[in-house]
Coordinates of C-alpha atoms and ligand atoms in Angstrom, one line a residue:
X816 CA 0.0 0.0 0.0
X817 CA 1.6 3.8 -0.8
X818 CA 0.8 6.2 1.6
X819 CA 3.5 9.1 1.3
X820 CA 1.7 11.5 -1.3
X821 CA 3.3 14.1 -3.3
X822 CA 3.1 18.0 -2.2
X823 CA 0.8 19.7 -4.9
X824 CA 2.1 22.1 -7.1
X825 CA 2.2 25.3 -6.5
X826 CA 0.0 26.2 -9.7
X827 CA -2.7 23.7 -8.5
X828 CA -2.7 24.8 -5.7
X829 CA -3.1 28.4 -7.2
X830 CA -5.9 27.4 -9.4
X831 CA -8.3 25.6 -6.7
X832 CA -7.9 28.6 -4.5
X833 CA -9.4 30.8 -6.9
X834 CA -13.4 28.6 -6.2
X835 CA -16.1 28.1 -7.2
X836 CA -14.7 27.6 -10.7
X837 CA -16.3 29.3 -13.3
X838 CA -17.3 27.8 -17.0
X839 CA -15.9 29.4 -19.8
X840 CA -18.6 30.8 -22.1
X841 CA -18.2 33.0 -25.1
X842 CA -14.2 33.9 -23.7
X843 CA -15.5 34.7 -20.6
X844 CA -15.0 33.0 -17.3
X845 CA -18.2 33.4 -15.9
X846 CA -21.1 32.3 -12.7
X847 CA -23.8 30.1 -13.5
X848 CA -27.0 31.7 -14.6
X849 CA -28.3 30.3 -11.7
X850 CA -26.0 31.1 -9.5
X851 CA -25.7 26.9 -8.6
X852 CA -23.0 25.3 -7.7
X853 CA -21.6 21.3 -7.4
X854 CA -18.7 20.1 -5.5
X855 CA -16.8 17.9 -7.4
X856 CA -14.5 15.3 -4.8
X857 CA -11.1 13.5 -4.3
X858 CA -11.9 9.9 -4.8
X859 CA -8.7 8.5 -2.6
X860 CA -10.1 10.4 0.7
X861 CA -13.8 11.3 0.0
X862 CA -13.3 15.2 1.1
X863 CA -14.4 18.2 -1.0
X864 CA -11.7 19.4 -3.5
X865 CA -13.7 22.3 -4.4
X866 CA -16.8 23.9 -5.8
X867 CA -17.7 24.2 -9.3
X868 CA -20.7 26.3 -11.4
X869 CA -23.2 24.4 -12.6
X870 CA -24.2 24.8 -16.0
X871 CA -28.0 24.2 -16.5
X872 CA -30.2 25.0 -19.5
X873 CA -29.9 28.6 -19.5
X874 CA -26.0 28.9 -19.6
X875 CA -26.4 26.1 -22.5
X876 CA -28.3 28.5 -24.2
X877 CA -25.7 31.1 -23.9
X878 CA -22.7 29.0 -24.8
X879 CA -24.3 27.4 -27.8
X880 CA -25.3 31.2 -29.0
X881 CA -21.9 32.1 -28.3
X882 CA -21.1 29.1 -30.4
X883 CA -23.0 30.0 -33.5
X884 CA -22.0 33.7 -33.4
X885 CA -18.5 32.5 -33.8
X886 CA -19.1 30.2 -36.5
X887 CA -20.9 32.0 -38.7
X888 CA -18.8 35.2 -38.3
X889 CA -14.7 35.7 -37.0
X890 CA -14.2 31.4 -36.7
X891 CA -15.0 31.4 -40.9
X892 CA -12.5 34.1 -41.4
X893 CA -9.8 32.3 -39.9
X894 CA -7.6 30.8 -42.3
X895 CA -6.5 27.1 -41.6
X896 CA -3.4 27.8 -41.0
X897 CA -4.1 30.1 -38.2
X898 CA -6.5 27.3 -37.1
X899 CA -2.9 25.0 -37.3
X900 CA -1.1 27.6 -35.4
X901 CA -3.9 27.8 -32.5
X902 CA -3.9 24.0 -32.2
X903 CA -0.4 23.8 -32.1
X904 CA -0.1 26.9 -29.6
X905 CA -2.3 24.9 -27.0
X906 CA -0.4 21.8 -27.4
X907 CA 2.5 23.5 -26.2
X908 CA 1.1 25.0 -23.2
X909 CA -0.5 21.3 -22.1
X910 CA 3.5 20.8 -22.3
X911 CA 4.3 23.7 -20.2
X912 CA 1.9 23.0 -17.9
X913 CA 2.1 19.3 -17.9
X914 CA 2.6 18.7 -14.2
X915 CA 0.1 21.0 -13.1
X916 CA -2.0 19.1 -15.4
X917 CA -1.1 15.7 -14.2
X918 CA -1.4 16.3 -10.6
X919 CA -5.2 18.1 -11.2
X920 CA -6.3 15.3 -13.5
X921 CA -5.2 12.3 -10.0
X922 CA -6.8 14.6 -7.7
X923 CA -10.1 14.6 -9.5
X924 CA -10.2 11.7 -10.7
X925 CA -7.9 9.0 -8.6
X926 CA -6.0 7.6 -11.4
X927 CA -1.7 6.7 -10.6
X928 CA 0.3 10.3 -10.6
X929 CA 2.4 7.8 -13.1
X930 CA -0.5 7.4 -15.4
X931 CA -1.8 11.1 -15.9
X932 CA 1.9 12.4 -16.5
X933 CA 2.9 9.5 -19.3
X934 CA -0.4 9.1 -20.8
X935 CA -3.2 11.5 -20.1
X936 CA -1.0 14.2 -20.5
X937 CA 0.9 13.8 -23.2
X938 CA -1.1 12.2 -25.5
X939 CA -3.7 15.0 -24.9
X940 CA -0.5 17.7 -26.3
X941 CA -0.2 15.2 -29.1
X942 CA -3.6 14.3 -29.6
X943 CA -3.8 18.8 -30.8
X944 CA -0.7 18.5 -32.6
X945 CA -2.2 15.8 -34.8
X946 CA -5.0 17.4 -35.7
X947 CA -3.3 20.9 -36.5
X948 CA -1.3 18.9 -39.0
X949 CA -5.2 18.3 -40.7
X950 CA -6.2 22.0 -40.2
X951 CA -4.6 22.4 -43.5
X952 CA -5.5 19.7 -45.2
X953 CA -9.2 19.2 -45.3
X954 CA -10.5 19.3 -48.6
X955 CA -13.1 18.4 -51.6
X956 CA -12.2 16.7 -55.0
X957 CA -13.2 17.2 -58.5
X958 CA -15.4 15.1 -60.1
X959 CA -15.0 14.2 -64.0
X960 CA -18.7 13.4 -64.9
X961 CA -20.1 11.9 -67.8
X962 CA -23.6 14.0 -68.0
X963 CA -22.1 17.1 -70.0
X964 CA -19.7 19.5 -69.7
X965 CA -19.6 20.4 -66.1
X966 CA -17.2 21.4 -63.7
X967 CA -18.0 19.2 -60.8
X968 CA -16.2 19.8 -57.4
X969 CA -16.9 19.5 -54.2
X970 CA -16.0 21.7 -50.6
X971 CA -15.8 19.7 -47.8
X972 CA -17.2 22.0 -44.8
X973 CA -17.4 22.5 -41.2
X974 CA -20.7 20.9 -40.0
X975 CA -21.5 24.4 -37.3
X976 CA -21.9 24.4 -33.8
X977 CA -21.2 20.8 -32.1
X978 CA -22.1 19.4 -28.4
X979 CA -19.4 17.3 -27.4
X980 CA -20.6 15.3 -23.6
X981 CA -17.3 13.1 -22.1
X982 CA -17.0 11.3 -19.3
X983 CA -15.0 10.8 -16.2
X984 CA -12.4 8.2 -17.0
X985 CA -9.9 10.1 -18.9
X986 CA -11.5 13.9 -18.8
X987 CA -8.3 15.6 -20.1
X988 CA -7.8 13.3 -23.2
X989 CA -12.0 12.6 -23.9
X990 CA -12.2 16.7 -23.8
X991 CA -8.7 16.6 -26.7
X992 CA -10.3 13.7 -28.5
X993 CA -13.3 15.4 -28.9
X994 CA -12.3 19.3 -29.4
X995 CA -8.9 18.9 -31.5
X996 CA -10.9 17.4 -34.5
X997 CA -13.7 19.3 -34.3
X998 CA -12.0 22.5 -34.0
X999 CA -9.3 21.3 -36.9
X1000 CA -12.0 21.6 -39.0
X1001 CA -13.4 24.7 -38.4
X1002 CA -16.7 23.9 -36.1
X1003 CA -17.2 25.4 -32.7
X1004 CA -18.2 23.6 -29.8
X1005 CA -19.7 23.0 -26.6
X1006 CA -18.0 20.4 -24.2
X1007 CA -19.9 19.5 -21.1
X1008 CA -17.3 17.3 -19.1
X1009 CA -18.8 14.7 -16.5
X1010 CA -19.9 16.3 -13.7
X1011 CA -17.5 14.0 -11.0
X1012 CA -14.2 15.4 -13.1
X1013 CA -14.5 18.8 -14.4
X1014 CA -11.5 20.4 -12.8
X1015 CA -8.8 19.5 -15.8
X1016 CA -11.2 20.7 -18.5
X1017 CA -12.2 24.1 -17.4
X1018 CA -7.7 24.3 -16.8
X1019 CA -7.6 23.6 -20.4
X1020 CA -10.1 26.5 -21.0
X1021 CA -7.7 29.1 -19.4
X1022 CA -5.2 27.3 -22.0
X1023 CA -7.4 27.6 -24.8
X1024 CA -7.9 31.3 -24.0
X1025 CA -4.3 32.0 -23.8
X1026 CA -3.5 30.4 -26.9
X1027 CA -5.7 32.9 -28.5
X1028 CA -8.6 31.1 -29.6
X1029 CA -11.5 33.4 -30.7
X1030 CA -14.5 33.6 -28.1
X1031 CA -17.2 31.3 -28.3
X1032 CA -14.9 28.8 -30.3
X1033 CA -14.6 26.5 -27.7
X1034 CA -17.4 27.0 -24.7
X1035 CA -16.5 24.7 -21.2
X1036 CA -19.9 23.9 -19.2
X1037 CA -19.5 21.6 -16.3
X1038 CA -23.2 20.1 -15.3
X1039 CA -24.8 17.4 -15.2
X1040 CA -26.4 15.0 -17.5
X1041 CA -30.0 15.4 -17.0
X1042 CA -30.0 19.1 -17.2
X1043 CA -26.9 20.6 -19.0
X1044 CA -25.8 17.4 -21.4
X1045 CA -29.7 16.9 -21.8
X1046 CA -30.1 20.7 -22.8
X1047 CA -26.7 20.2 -25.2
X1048 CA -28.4 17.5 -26.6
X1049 CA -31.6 18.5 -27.3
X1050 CA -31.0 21.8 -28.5
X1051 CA -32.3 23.2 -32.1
X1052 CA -29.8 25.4 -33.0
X1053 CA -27.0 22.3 -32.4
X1054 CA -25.7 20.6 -35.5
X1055 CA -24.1 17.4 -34.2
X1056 CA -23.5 15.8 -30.7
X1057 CA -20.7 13.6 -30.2
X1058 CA -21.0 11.3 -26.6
X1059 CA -19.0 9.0 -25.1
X1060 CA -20.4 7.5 -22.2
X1061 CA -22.6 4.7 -21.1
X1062 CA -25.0 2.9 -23.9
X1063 CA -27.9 3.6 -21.8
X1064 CA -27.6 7.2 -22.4
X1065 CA -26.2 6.6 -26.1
X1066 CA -29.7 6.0 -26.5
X1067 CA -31.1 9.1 -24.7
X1068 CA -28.7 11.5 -27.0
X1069 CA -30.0 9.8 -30.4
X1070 CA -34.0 10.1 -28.7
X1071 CA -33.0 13.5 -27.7
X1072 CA -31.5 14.3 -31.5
X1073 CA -34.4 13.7 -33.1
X1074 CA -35.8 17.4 -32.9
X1075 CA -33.4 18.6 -35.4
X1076 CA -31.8 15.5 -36.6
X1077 CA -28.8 16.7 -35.9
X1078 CA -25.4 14.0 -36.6
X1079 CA -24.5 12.2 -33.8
X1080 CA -21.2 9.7 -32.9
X1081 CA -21.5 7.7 -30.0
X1082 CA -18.4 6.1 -28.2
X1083 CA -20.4 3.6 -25.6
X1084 CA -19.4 0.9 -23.5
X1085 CA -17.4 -2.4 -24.2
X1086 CA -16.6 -6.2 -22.6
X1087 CA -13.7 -6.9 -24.4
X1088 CA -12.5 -10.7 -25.4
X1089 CA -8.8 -10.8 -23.9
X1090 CA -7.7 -14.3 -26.0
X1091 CA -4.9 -16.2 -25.1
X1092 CA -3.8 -19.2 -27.0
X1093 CA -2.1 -22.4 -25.8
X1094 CA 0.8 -21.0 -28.4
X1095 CA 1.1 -17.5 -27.5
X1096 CA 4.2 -15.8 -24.9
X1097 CA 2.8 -16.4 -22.0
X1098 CA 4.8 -13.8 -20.3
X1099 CA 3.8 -11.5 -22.0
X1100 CA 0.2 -12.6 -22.3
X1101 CA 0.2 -12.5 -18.4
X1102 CA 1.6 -8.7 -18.8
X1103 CA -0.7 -7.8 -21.5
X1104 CA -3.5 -8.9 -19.4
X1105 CA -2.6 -7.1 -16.4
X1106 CA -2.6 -3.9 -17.9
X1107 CA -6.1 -4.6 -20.1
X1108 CA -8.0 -4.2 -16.9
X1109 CA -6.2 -2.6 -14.0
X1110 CA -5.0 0.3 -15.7
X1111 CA -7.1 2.9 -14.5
X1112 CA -8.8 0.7 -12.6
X1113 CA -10.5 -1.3 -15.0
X1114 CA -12.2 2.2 -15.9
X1115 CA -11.6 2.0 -19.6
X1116 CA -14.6 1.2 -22.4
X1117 CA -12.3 -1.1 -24.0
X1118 CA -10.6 -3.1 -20.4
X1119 CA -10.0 -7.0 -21.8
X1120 CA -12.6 -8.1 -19.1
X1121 CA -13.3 -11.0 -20.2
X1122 CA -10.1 -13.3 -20.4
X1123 CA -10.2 -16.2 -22.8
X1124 CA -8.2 -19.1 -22.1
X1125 CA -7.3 -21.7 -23.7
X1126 CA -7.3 -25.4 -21.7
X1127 CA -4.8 -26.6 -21.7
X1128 CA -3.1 -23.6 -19.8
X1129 CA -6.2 -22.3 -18.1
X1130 CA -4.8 -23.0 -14.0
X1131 CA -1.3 -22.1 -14.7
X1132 CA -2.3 -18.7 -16.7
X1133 CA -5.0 -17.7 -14.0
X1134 CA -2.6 -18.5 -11.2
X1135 CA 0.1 -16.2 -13.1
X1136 CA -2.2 -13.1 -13.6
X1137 CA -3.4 -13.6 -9.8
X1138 CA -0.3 -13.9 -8.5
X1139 CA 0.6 -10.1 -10.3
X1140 CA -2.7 -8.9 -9.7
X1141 CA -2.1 -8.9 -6.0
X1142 CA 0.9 -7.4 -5.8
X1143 CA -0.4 -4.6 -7.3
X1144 CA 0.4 -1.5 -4.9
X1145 CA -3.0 -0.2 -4.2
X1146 CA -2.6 3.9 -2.8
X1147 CA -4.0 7.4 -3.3
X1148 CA -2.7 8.6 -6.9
X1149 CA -0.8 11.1 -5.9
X1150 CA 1.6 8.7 -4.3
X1151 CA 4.4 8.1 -6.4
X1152 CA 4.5 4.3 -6.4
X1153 CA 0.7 4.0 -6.6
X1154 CA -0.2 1.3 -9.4
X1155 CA -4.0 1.3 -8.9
X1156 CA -5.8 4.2 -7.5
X1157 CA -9.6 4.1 -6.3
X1158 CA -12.4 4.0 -8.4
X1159 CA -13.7 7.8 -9.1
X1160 CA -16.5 8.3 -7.0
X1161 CA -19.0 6.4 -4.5
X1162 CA -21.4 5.6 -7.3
X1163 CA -18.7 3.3 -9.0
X1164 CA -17.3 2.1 -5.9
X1165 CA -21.0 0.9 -5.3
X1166 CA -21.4 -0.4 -8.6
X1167 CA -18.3 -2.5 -9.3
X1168 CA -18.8 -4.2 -5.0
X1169 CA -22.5 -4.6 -6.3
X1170 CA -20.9 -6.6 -8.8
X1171 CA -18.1 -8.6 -7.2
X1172 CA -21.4 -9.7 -5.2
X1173 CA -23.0 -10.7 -8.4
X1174 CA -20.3 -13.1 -9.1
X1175 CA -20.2 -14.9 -6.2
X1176 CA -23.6 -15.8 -6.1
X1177 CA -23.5 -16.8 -10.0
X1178 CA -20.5 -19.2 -9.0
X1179 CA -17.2 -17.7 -9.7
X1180 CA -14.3 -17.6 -7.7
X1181 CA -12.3 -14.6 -6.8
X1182 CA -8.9 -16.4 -7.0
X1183 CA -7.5 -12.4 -6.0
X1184 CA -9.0 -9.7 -4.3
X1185 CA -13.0 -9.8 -4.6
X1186 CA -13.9 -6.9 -2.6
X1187 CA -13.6 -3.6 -1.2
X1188 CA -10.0 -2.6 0.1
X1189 CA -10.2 -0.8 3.5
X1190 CA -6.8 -1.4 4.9
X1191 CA -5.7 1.9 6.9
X1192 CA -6.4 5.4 4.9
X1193 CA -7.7 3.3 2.4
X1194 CA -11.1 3.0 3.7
X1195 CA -11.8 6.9 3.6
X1196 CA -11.6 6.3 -0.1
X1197 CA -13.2 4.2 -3.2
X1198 CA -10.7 1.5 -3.3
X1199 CA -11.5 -1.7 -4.8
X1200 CA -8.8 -4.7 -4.8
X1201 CA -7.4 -5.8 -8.0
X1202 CA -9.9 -8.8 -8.8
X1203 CA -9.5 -12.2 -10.6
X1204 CA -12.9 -14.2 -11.0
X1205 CA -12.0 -18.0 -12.5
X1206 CA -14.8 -20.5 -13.0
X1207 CA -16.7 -17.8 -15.0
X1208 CA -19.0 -18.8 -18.1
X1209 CA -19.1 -16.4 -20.8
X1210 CA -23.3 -16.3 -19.7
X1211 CA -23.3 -14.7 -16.5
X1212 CA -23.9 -11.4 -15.7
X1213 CA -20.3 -10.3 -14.9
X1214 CA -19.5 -11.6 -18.4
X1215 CA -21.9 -9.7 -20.2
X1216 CA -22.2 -6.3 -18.4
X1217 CA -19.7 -3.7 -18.2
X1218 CA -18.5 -3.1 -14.6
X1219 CA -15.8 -0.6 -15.4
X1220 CA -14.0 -1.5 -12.6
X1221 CA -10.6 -3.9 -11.8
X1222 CA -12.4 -7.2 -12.2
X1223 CA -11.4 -9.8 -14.9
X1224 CA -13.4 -12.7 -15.7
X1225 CA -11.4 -15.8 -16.6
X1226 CA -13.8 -18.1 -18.8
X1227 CA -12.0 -21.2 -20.4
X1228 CA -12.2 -22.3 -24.6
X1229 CA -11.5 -25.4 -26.5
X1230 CA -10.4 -24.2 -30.2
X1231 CA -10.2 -21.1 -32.6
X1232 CA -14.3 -22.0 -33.5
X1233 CA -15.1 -21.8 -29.7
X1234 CA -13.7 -18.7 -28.9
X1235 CA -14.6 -16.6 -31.5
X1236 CA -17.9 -18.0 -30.9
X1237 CA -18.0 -17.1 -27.2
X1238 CA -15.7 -14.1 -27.7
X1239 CA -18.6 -12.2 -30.0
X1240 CA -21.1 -13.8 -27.8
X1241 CA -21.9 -9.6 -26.2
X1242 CA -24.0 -7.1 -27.2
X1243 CA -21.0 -4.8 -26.9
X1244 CA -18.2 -5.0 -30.4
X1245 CA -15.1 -2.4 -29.0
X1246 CA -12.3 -3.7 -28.6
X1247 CA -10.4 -7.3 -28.6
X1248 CA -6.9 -8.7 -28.1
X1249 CA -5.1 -11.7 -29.3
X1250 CA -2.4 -13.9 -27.9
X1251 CA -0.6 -16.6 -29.9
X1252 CA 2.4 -16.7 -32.3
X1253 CA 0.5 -18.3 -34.9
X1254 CA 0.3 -15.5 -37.4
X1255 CA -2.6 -17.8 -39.8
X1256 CA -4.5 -17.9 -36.7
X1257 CA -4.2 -14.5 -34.9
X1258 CA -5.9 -13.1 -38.8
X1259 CA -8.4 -15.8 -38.9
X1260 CA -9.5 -14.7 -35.2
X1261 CA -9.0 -10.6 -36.0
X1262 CA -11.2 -10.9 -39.1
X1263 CA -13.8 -13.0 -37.2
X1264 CA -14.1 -10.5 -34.0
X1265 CA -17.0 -8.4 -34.5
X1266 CA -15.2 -5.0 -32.9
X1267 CA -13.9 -1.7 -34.0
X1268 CA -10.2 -2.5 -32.7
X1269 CA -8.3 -5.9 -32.3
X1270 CA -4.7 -5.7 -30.6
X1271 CA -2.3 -9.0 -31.8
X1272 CA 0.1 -9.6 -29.2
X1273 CA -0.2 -6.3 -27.9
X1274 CA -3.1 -4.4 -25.8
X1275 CA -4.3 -1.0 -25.1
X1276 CA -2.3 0.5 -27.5
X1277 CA -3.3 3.9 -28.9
X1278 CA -2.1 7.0 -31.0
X1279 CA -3.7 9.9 -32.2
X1280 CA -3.5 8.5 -36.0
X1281 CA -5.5 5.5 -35.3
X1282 CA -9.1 4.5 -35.6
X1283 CA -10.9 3.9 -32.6
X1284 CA -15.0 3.2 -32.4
X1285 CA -17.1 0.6 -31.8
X1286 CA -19.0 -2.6 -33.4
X1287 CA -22.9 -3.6 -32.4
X1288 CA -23.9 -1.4 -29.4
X1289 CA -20.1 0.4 -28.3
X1290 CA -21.5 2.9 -30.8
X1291 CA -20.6 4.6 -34.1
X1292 CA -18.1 7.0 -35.9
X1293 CA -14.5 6.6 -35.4
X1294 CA -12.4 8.9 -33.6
X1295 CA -8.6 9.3 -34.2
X1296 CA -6.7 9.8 -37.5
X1297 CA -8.3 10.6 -40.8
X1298 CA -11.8 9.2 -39.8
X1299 CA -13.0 11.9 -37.2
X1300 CA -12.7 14.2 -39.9
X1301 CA -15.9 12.4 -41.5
X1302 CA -17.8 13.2 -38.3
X1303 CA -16.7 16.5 -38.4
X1304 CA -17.3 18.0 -41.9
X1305 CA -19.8 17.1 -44.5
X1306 CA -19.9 17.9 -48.0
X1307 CA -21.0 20.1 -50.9
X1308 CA -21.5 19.2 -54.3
X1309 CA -20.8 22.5 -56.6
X1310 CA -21.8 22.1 -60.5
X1311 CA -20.4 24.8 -63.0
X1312 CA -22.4 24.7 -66.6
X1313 CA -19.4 25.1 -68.8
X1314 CA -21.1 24.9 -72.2
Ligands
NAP1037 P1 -22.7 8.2 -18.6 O1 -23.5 8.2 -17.4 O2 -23.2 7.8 -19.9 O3 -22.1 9.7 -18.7 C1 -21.3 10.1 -19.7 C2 -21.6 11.6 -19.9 O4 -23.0 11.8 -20.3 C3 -21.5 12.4 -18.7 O5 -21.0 13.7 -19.0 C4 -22.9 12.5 -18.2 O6 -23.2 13.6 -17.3 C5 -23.7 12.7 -19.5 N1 -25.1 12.3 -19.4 C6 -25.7 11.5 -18.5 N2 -27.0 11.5 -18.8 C7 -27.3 12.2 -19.9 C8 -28.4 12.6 -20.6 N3 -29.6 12.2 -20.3 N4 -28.2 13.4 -21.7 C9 -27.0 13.9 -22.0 N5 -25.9 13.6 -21.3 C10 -26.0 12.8 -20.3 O7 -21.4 7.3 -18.4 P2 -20.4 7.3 -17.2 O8 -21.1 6.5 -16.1 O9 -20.0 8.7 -16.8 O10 -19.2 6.6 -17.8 C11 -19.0 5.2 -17.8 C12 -19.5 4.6 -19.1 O11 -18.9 5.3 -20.3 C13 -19.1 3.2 -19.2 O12 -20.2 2.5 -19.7 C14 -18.0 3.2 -20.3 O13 -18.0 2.0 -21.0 C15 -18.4 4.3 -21.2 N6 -17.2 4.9 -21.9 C16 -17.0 4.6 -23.2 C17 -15.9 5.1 -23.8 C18 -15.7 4.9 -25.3 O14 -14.8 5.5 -25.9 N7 -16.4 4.0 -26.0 C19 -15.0 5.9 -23.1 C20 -15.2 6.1 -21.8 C21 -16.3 5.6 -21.2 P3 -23.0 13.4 -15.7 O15 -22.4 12.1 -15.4 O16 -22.0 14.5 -15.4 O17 -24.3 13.7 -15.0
MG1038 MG1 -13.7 14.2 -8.6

């Protein structure tokens, strides 16, 4: 267990001082209309880290104005390559200000201090870089037709004013993911971040301001889901949402799109097949697998939850990711030697126990952890213990619903058919990995996995050029590389008579 936790920065320290935090609307740091506020909490002790405005349906209202009167007036002036230089400003200040970043983004939300400085972080700065490089690079194609003589071209345009609603797991990088390609090609936007981490996103609004972005470009609106996201995603005068969260509410934003059938892109939920064959490295299976569902604490859409087996090596694999499992070191994130931090708030903490309860009574056996962790400080906080269920068939309810928390479910399989059977036995399609050194077979299983990313020998990898998206019910649109440009832009057809 870690327990000696690092002094806060001085600029964090600086920036929750200055409370409650405002939401950045139209360039402006401002109050709720309302004057309401929310606390948002430290998941490792349970205590108030500070208060926070609460956007409701009124300040919605004036953020998404403030949205449209930048887009149709000084947002359409601006060249792409000032577009590039913005994007590529505010990448450099998320560098600048890395640590101040890091150490906000643990508080908030729990995660290892190790975590938010070599991945949240930095992938945010790069995730802007990226897309800056596409600023200048968007565009339409012309058409040789066969119907006369026409000039046929087309413009590939912004789509106008887009609600972007995140949630907690990674709220630095979800709030990059989603306003770096959207702002790359020329939309403005409204990001509500989850309402249990706001803190890092309305710090990147002080850094979007100082890079010089235009106001009402990019408008910050901490709230909650029922009022604010519903207002975001309900509204007339928005042109596209773009959600990732749970699939339950996937539903609520395409119900609450109808009105204006507006676009929408949904990132939802996932229960990832984890495959390990009798030829793969074991070693580094058991690695692989250790990171698929602790890091964050299992808190990640695409966590390999359930672990295939094969066999023939089932006992001896199981007993090697227990084994590592528990000797995770369990600690507030802000400890430097923290590997798993709590979960982020006491809804989760009740949902993943609720859970580990499930199991049990369905028959499997926590061969590590199984419950609540409560040893010394670690009681004040959301702590669950890194958890390895064996005995698990791929039909119980810990197989089939997401728990988002550090709980793999080791179900045995016979041969290539059974597995991919089993494996895209879900209603979920996100994510998959593959462990054997049988390059025939690791295709064969790739091609037959219904989901929107398959890792071979590898898992949880990511960059800012890649794909990612969901199968079935994780959802539709792709975020990353080339493809969020489709969610982003649509396209004009111009035809020039030129007889
Ligand atoms: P959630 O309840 O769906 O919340 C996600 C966001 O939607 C939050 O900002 C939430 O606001 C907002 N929201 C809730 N109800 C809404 C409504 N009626 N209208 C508009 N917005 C609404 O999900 P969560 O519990 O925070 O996050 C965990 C889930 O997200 C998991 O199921 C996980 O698999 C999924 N997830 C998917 C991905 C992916 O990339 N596919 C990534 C991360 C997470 P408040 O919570 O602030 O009220
Ligand atoms: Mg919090």
């Amino acid at each position: 267990m870690a327990t000696k936790q690092l002094e806060l920065h001085q600029s964090v320290v600086k920036f929750l001082s200055n409370a409650p935090k405002k939401m950045l609307i139209n360039g402006q740091f401002v109050q709720s209309v309302s004057g309401k506020t929310f606390e948002t909490i430290n998941p490792a002790t349970g205590e108030v880290i500070t208060k926070v405005y609460e956007a409701d349906k009124e300040d919605i209202e004036k953020a998404v104005k403030a949205a449209r009167v930048a887009f149709e007036g000084p947002w359409k002036k601006v060249p792409p390559n000032q577009r590039q230089m913005l994007l590529l400003k505010l990448a450099d200040l998320i560098e600048k200000n890395a640590e101040e970043l890091a150490q906000l983004e643990t508080l908030d939300n729990g995660k290892p201090i190790r975590e938010s400085r070599a991945v949240d972080v930095p992938v945010t700065a790069d995730h802007f870089r990226y897309y800056a490089g596409w600023a200048t690079k968007i565009h339409g194609e012309t058409i040789p037709v066969s119907c006369g003589n026409f000039l046929t071209y087309t413009l590939r345009e912004p789509v106008g004013v887009v609600g972007q609603i995140i949630p907690w797991n990674f709220p630095l990088l979800m709030a990059a993911w989603k306003i770096a390609a959207a702002v790359a090609c020329g939309n403005c936007v409204v990001l509500k971040p989850a309402e249990q981490t706001p803190l890092t996103a309305l710090r990147l609004g002080e850094l979007i301001m100082e890079a010089g972005f235009p106001a009402g470009v990019i408008n910050i609106c901490p709230g909650f889901g029922e009022t604010a996201g519903a207002a975001l995603s309900g509204h007339m005068d928005v042109d596209k949402v773009a959600f990732t969260g749970e699939y339950i509410t996937g539903r609520k934003i395409i119900q609450a799109s109808a009105g204006n059938l507006k676009r929408v892109s949904l990132e939802l939920g996932g229960k990832a097949p984890n495959i390990v064959f009798v030829d793969g490295d074991m070693e580094a299976a058991v690695k692989g697998c250790i990171g698929s569902v602790f890091f964050n604490q299992g808190q990640v859409c695409c966590a390999g939850t359930r672990l295939f087996v094969e066999n023939k090596i089932y006992d001896e694999f199981i007993s090697k990711v227990s084994d590592r499992a528990g000797k995770l070191t369990l600690g507030p994130g802000l400890c430097e030697e923290t590997q798993m931090g709590p979960l982020v708030s006491s809804d989760q903490l009740k949902r993943v126990t609720g859970y580990l309860e499930t199991g049990k009574k369905e028959g499997a056996k926590p061969v590590c952890g199984g419950d609540r962790a409560t040893d010394g400080d670690l009681q004040k906080g959301y702590f669950v213990k890194p958890t390895v269920f064996a005995n698990v068939n791929n039909k119980m309810k810990i197989a089939q619903e997401e728990i988002f928390g550090p709980v793999v479910s080791a179900i045995p399989f016979k041969d290539i058919e059974d597995v991919i059977t089993q494996g895209n036995d879900t209603t979920y399609g996100l994510s998959a990995g593959i462990w054997t050194k049988d390059i025939k077979k690791a295709h064969a299983v790739a091609k037959a996995i219904k989901a929107g990313t398959v890792w071979i020998n590898c898992y949880n990898v990511f960059d800012s050029a890649a794909p990612f998206g969901g199968y079935k019910q994780s959802g539709f649109g792709r975020e990353g590389g080339i493809h969020a440009l489709e969610l982003y832009t649509q396209i004009k057809a111009v035809w020039v008579n030129l007889d």
